[in-house]
């Protein structure tokens, strides 16, 4: 198992374009999370899946953001009509169910909106 | 709503020093607390996970403690090395299945 994998590592896009990021979690982990981190800040929760069900969404997740996890495996995060304020590091994490398990994070996707 | 604070925000020490990073949280009803390391432009690497019922965890030169009653956790790094330079983040896991992060402590260990 190679851990949590995120693609692409970097994405530069023009304002108004749509972008999509992919996350492949650790295969036996049924929980998958998306976080956003801006420069100098700690990561902030965006959304969480248990298997294929999206169980929780932060108020940070505007209607321009959509996340999916078909078949409970990989996940995609799409941002429509990107704005400069969307520039950030988007981090994906996975874990097993249960409060005793820690999270494993991927290397992140750095988005720059110009 | 859980709030997590890390002090100091930045720390610079000479190589070989022992140091303590602090993390405080407002809601003591946590499942566990996790410490992470983040190198510039990279993702998060898990260092230590302390369960709610535990008081501390150790890994090599790292020791993390948890005091739920006072809402505090500390990360102790022994005999610091230049390779320890990074940002250290603590995160609490509460009900709601999400981690709440502090702002991090940027550590610089000078040779």
Coordinates of C-alpha atoms in Angstrom, one line a residue:
Chain A
X1 CA 0.0 0.0 0.0
X2 CA 1.5 3.3 -1.1
X3 CA -0.6 5.5 1.2
X4 CA -3.0 8.3 0.1
X5 CA -2.3 9.5 -3.4
X6 CA -3.4 12.9 -4.8
X7 CA -3.3 14.1 -8.4
X8 CA -2.3 16.5 -9.7
X9 CA 0.3 17.8 -7.3
X10 CA 0.0 21.3 -8.8
X11 CA -2.6 23.0 -10.8
X12 CA -2.6 26.6 -12.2
X13 CA -5.8 27.7 -13.8
X14 CA -7.4 30.9 -15.0
X15 CA -10.2 32.5 -13.0
X16 CA -13.6 31.2 -14.1
X17 CA -12.3 27.8 -15.2
X18 CA -13.4 24.5 -13.7
X19 CA -10.8 22.2 -12.0
X20 CA -11.0 18.6 -10.7
X21 CA -8.7 16.9 -8.2
X22 CA -8.5 13.2 -7.5
X23 CA -7.7 11.3 -4.3
X24 CA -7.0 7.6 -3.9
X25 CA -7.2 6.6 -0.3
X26 CA -5.6 3.7 1.5
X27 CA -7.5 0.7 0.1
X28 CA -8.9 -0.7 3.3
X29 CA -9.9 2.8 4.7
X30 CA -13.7 3.4 4.4
X31 CA -13.6 7.0 5.4
X32 CA -12.3 9.8 3.2
X33 CA -11.9 13.5 4.0
X34 CA -11.1 16.7 2.1
X35 CA -9.4 19.7 3.8
X36 CA -8.3 23.1 2.5
X37 CA -5.2 24.8 3.8
X38 CA -4.2 28.4 3.0
X39 CA -0.7 29.8 3.5
X40 CA 0.3 30.0 7.2
X41 CA -2.9 28.4 8.5
X42 CA -3.9 25.0 9.7
X43 CA -6.1 22.8 7.4
X44 CA -9.8 23.4 7.5
X45 CA -12.4 20.6 7.1
X46 CA -14.4 20.6 3.8
X47 CA -16.3 17.3 3.6
X48 CA -16.2 13.7 4.6
X49 CA -17.4 10.4 3.1
X50 CA -18.0 7.0 4.7
X51 CA -17.8 4.5 1.8
X52 CA -19.7 6.2 -1.0
X53 CA -22.0 8.4 1.2
X54 CA -21.1 12.0 1.7
X55 CA -22.1 12.4 5.4
X56 CA -20.9 15.9 6.2
X57 CA -20.1 19.2 4.5
X58 CA -18.6 22.3 5.9
X59 CA -20.1 25.7 5.3
X60 CA -16.8 26.5 3.6
X61 CA -18.0 24.2 0.8
X62 CA -19.9 26.7 -1.4
X63 CA -22.2 25.5 -4.2
X64 CA -19.3 25.9 -6.6
X65 CA -17.6 22.9 -4.9
X66 CA -18.8 19.3 -5.4
X67 CA -17.2 16.1 -4.2
X68 CA -18.0 12.5 -5.1
X69 CA -16.8 9.1 -4.1
X70 CA -18.3 6.6 -6.6
X71 CA -18.2 3.0 -5.3
X72 CA -16.5 4.1 -2.1
X73 CA -13.1 4.0 -3.6
X74 CA -11.3 7.1 -5.1
X75 CA -12.8 10.6 -4.7
X76 CA -12.9 13.7 -6.8
X77 CA -13.3 17.3 -5.8
X78 CA -14.5 19.7 -8.5
X79 CA -14.4 23.5 -8.2
X80 CA -16.5 25.3 -10.8
X81 CA -16.0 28.9 -11.9
X82 CA -12.8 29.2 -9.9
X83 CA -12.0 32.4 -8.0
X84 CA -8.7 33.8 -6.8
X85 CA -9.8 33.0 -3.2
X86 CA -9.9 29.3 -4.1
X87 CA -6.1 29.3 -4.3
X88 CA -4.9 26.9 -1.6
X89 CA -3.6 23.5 -0.9
X90 CA -6.3 20.8 -1.1
X91 CA -5.5 17.9 1.2
X92 CA -7.2 14.5 1.2
X93 CA -7.1 12.0 4.1
X94 CA -8.4 8.6 4.9
X95 CA -9.0 6.5 8.0
X96 CA -10.8 3.5 9.3
X97 CA -14.1 3.8 11.0
X98 CA -14.0 4.3 14.7
X99 CA -12.7 6.9 17.1
X100 CA -9.5 5.1 17.9
X101 CA -7.9 5.4 14.5
X102 CA -5.8 8.3 13.2
X103 CA -5.8 10.0 9.8
X104 CA -3.4 9.5 6.9
X105 CA -3.0 12.4 4.7
X106 CA -1.9 12.7 1.0
X107 CA 0.7 15.1 -0.3
X108 CA -2.0 17.6 -1.4
X109 CA -2.9 19.4 -4.6
X110 CA -1.7 23.0 -4.7
X111 CA -4.2 25.2 -6.7
X112 CA -3.2 28.6 -8.0
X113 CA -6.0 30.7 -9.6
X114 CA -4.6 33.5 -11.8
Chain B
X1 CA -17.3 24.4 18.5
X2 CA -13.8 23.1 19.1
X3 CA -10.9 25.7 18.9
X4 CA -7.3 24.6 18.8
X5 CA -4.4 27.0 19.5
X6 CA -0.7 26.4 19.2
X7 CA 1.9 28.4 20.9
X8 CA 4.4 29.6 19.9
X9 CA 3.7 30.3 16.2
X10 CA 7.4 30.2 15.4
X11 CA 10.4 28.9 17.2
X12 CA 14.1 29.0 16.4
X13 CA 16.6 26.9 18.4
X14 CA 20.2 25.8 18.1
X15 CA 20.9 22.2 17.2
X16 CA 20.9 19.8 20.2
X17 CA 18.3 21.6 22.3
X18 CA 15.3 19.9 23.8
X19 CA 12.1 21.8 23.1
X20 CA 8.4 21.7 23.9
X21 CA 5.6 22.7 21.5
X22 CA 2.2 23.5 23.0
X23 CA -1.3 22.8 21.9
X24 CA -4.5 23.8 23.7
X25 CA -8.1 23.0 22.9
X26 CA -11.4 24.3 24.3
X27 CA -13.6 21.2 24.2
X28 CA -12.2 18.4 26.4
X29 CA -14.6 15.8 24.9
X30 CA -12.1 14.6 22.4
X31 CA -11.7 11.0 20.9
X32 CA -8.0 11.5 20.3
X33 CA -5.3 14.0 19.5
X34 CA -2.9 13.7 16.6
X35 CA 0.4 15.5 16.0
X36 CA 1.6 16.0 12.4
X37 CA 4.7 17.4 10.7
X38 CA 4.4 19.4 7.5
X39 CA 7.4 20.3 5.3
X40 CA 7.1 23.4 3.1
X41 CA 4.7 22.8 0.2
X42 CA 4.1 19.2 1.3
X43 CA 1.3 17.2 2.8
X44 CA 1.0 16.1 6.5
X45 CA 3.0 13.3 8.0
X46 CA 1.5 11.7 11.2
X47 CA 3.9 11.7 14.1
X48 CA 1.9 10.5 17.1
X49 CA -1.7 9.7 18.0
X50 CA -2.8 9.9 21.6
X51 CA -6.1 8.2 22.4
X52 CA -8.5 9.8 24.8
X53 CA -7.7 7.3 27.5
X54 CA -4.0 7.7 27.2
X55 CA -1.7 10.2 28.8
X56 CA 1.3 10.1 26.4
X57 CA 2.9 8.4 23.4
X58 CA 6.5 8.1 22.4
X59 CA 8.3 7.6 19.1
X60 CA 12.0 7.9 19.0
X61 CA 13.0 11.4 20.1
X62 CA 9.4 12.5 20.2
X63 CA 7.0 12.4 23.2
X64 CA 3.5 13.7 23.2
X65 CA 1.4 14.2 26.3
X66 CA -2.3 14.8 26.7
X67 CA -4.2 16.4 29.6
X68 CA -7.8 16.5 28.8
X69 CA -8.9 18.2 32.0
X70 CA -6.7 21.2 31.3
X71 CA -7.3 21.1 27.5
X72 CA -3.6 20.8 26.7
X73 CA -1.2 18.6 24.8
X74 CA 2.6 19.0 24.4
X75 CA 5.0 17.7 21.9
X76 CA 8.5 17.2 23.3
X77 CA 11.4 16.9 20.9
X78 CA 14.7 15.7 22.4
X79 CA 18.1 16.6 21.0
X80 CA 16.8 18.6 18.1
X81 CA 18.4 18.3 14.7
X82 CA 18.3 20.6 11.6
X83 CA 16.2 17.9 9.9
X84 CA 13.5 18.6 12.5
X85 CA 12.9 22.0 10.9
X86 CA 9.2 22.0 9.7
X87 CA 5.8 23.1 10.8
X88 CA 4.2 21.0 13.5
X89 CA 0.4 20.8 13.7
X90 CA -1.8 19.4 16.4
X91 CA -5.4 18.3 15.7
X92 CA -8.2 17.1 17.9
X93 CA -10.7 14.5 16.8
X94 CA -14.1 15.3 18.3
X95 CA -17.6 14.0 17.6
X96 CA -18.5 14.9 14.1
X97 CA -15.8 12.8 12.5
X98 CA -13.5 15.7 11.6
X99 CA -10.2 17.0 12.8
X100 CA -9.8 20.5 14.1
X101 CA -6.3 21.9 13.6
X102 CA -4.3 24.5 15.3
X103 CA -2.4 27.1 13.3
X104 CA 0.9 25.2 13.7
X105 CA 4.3 26.0 15.1
X106 CA 7.1 26.7 12.5
X107 CA 10.3 25.2 13.9
X108 CA 13.7 26.1 12.7
X109 CA 16.7 24.2 14.1
X110 CA 20.0 25.9 13.4
X111 CA 23.2 23.9 12.9

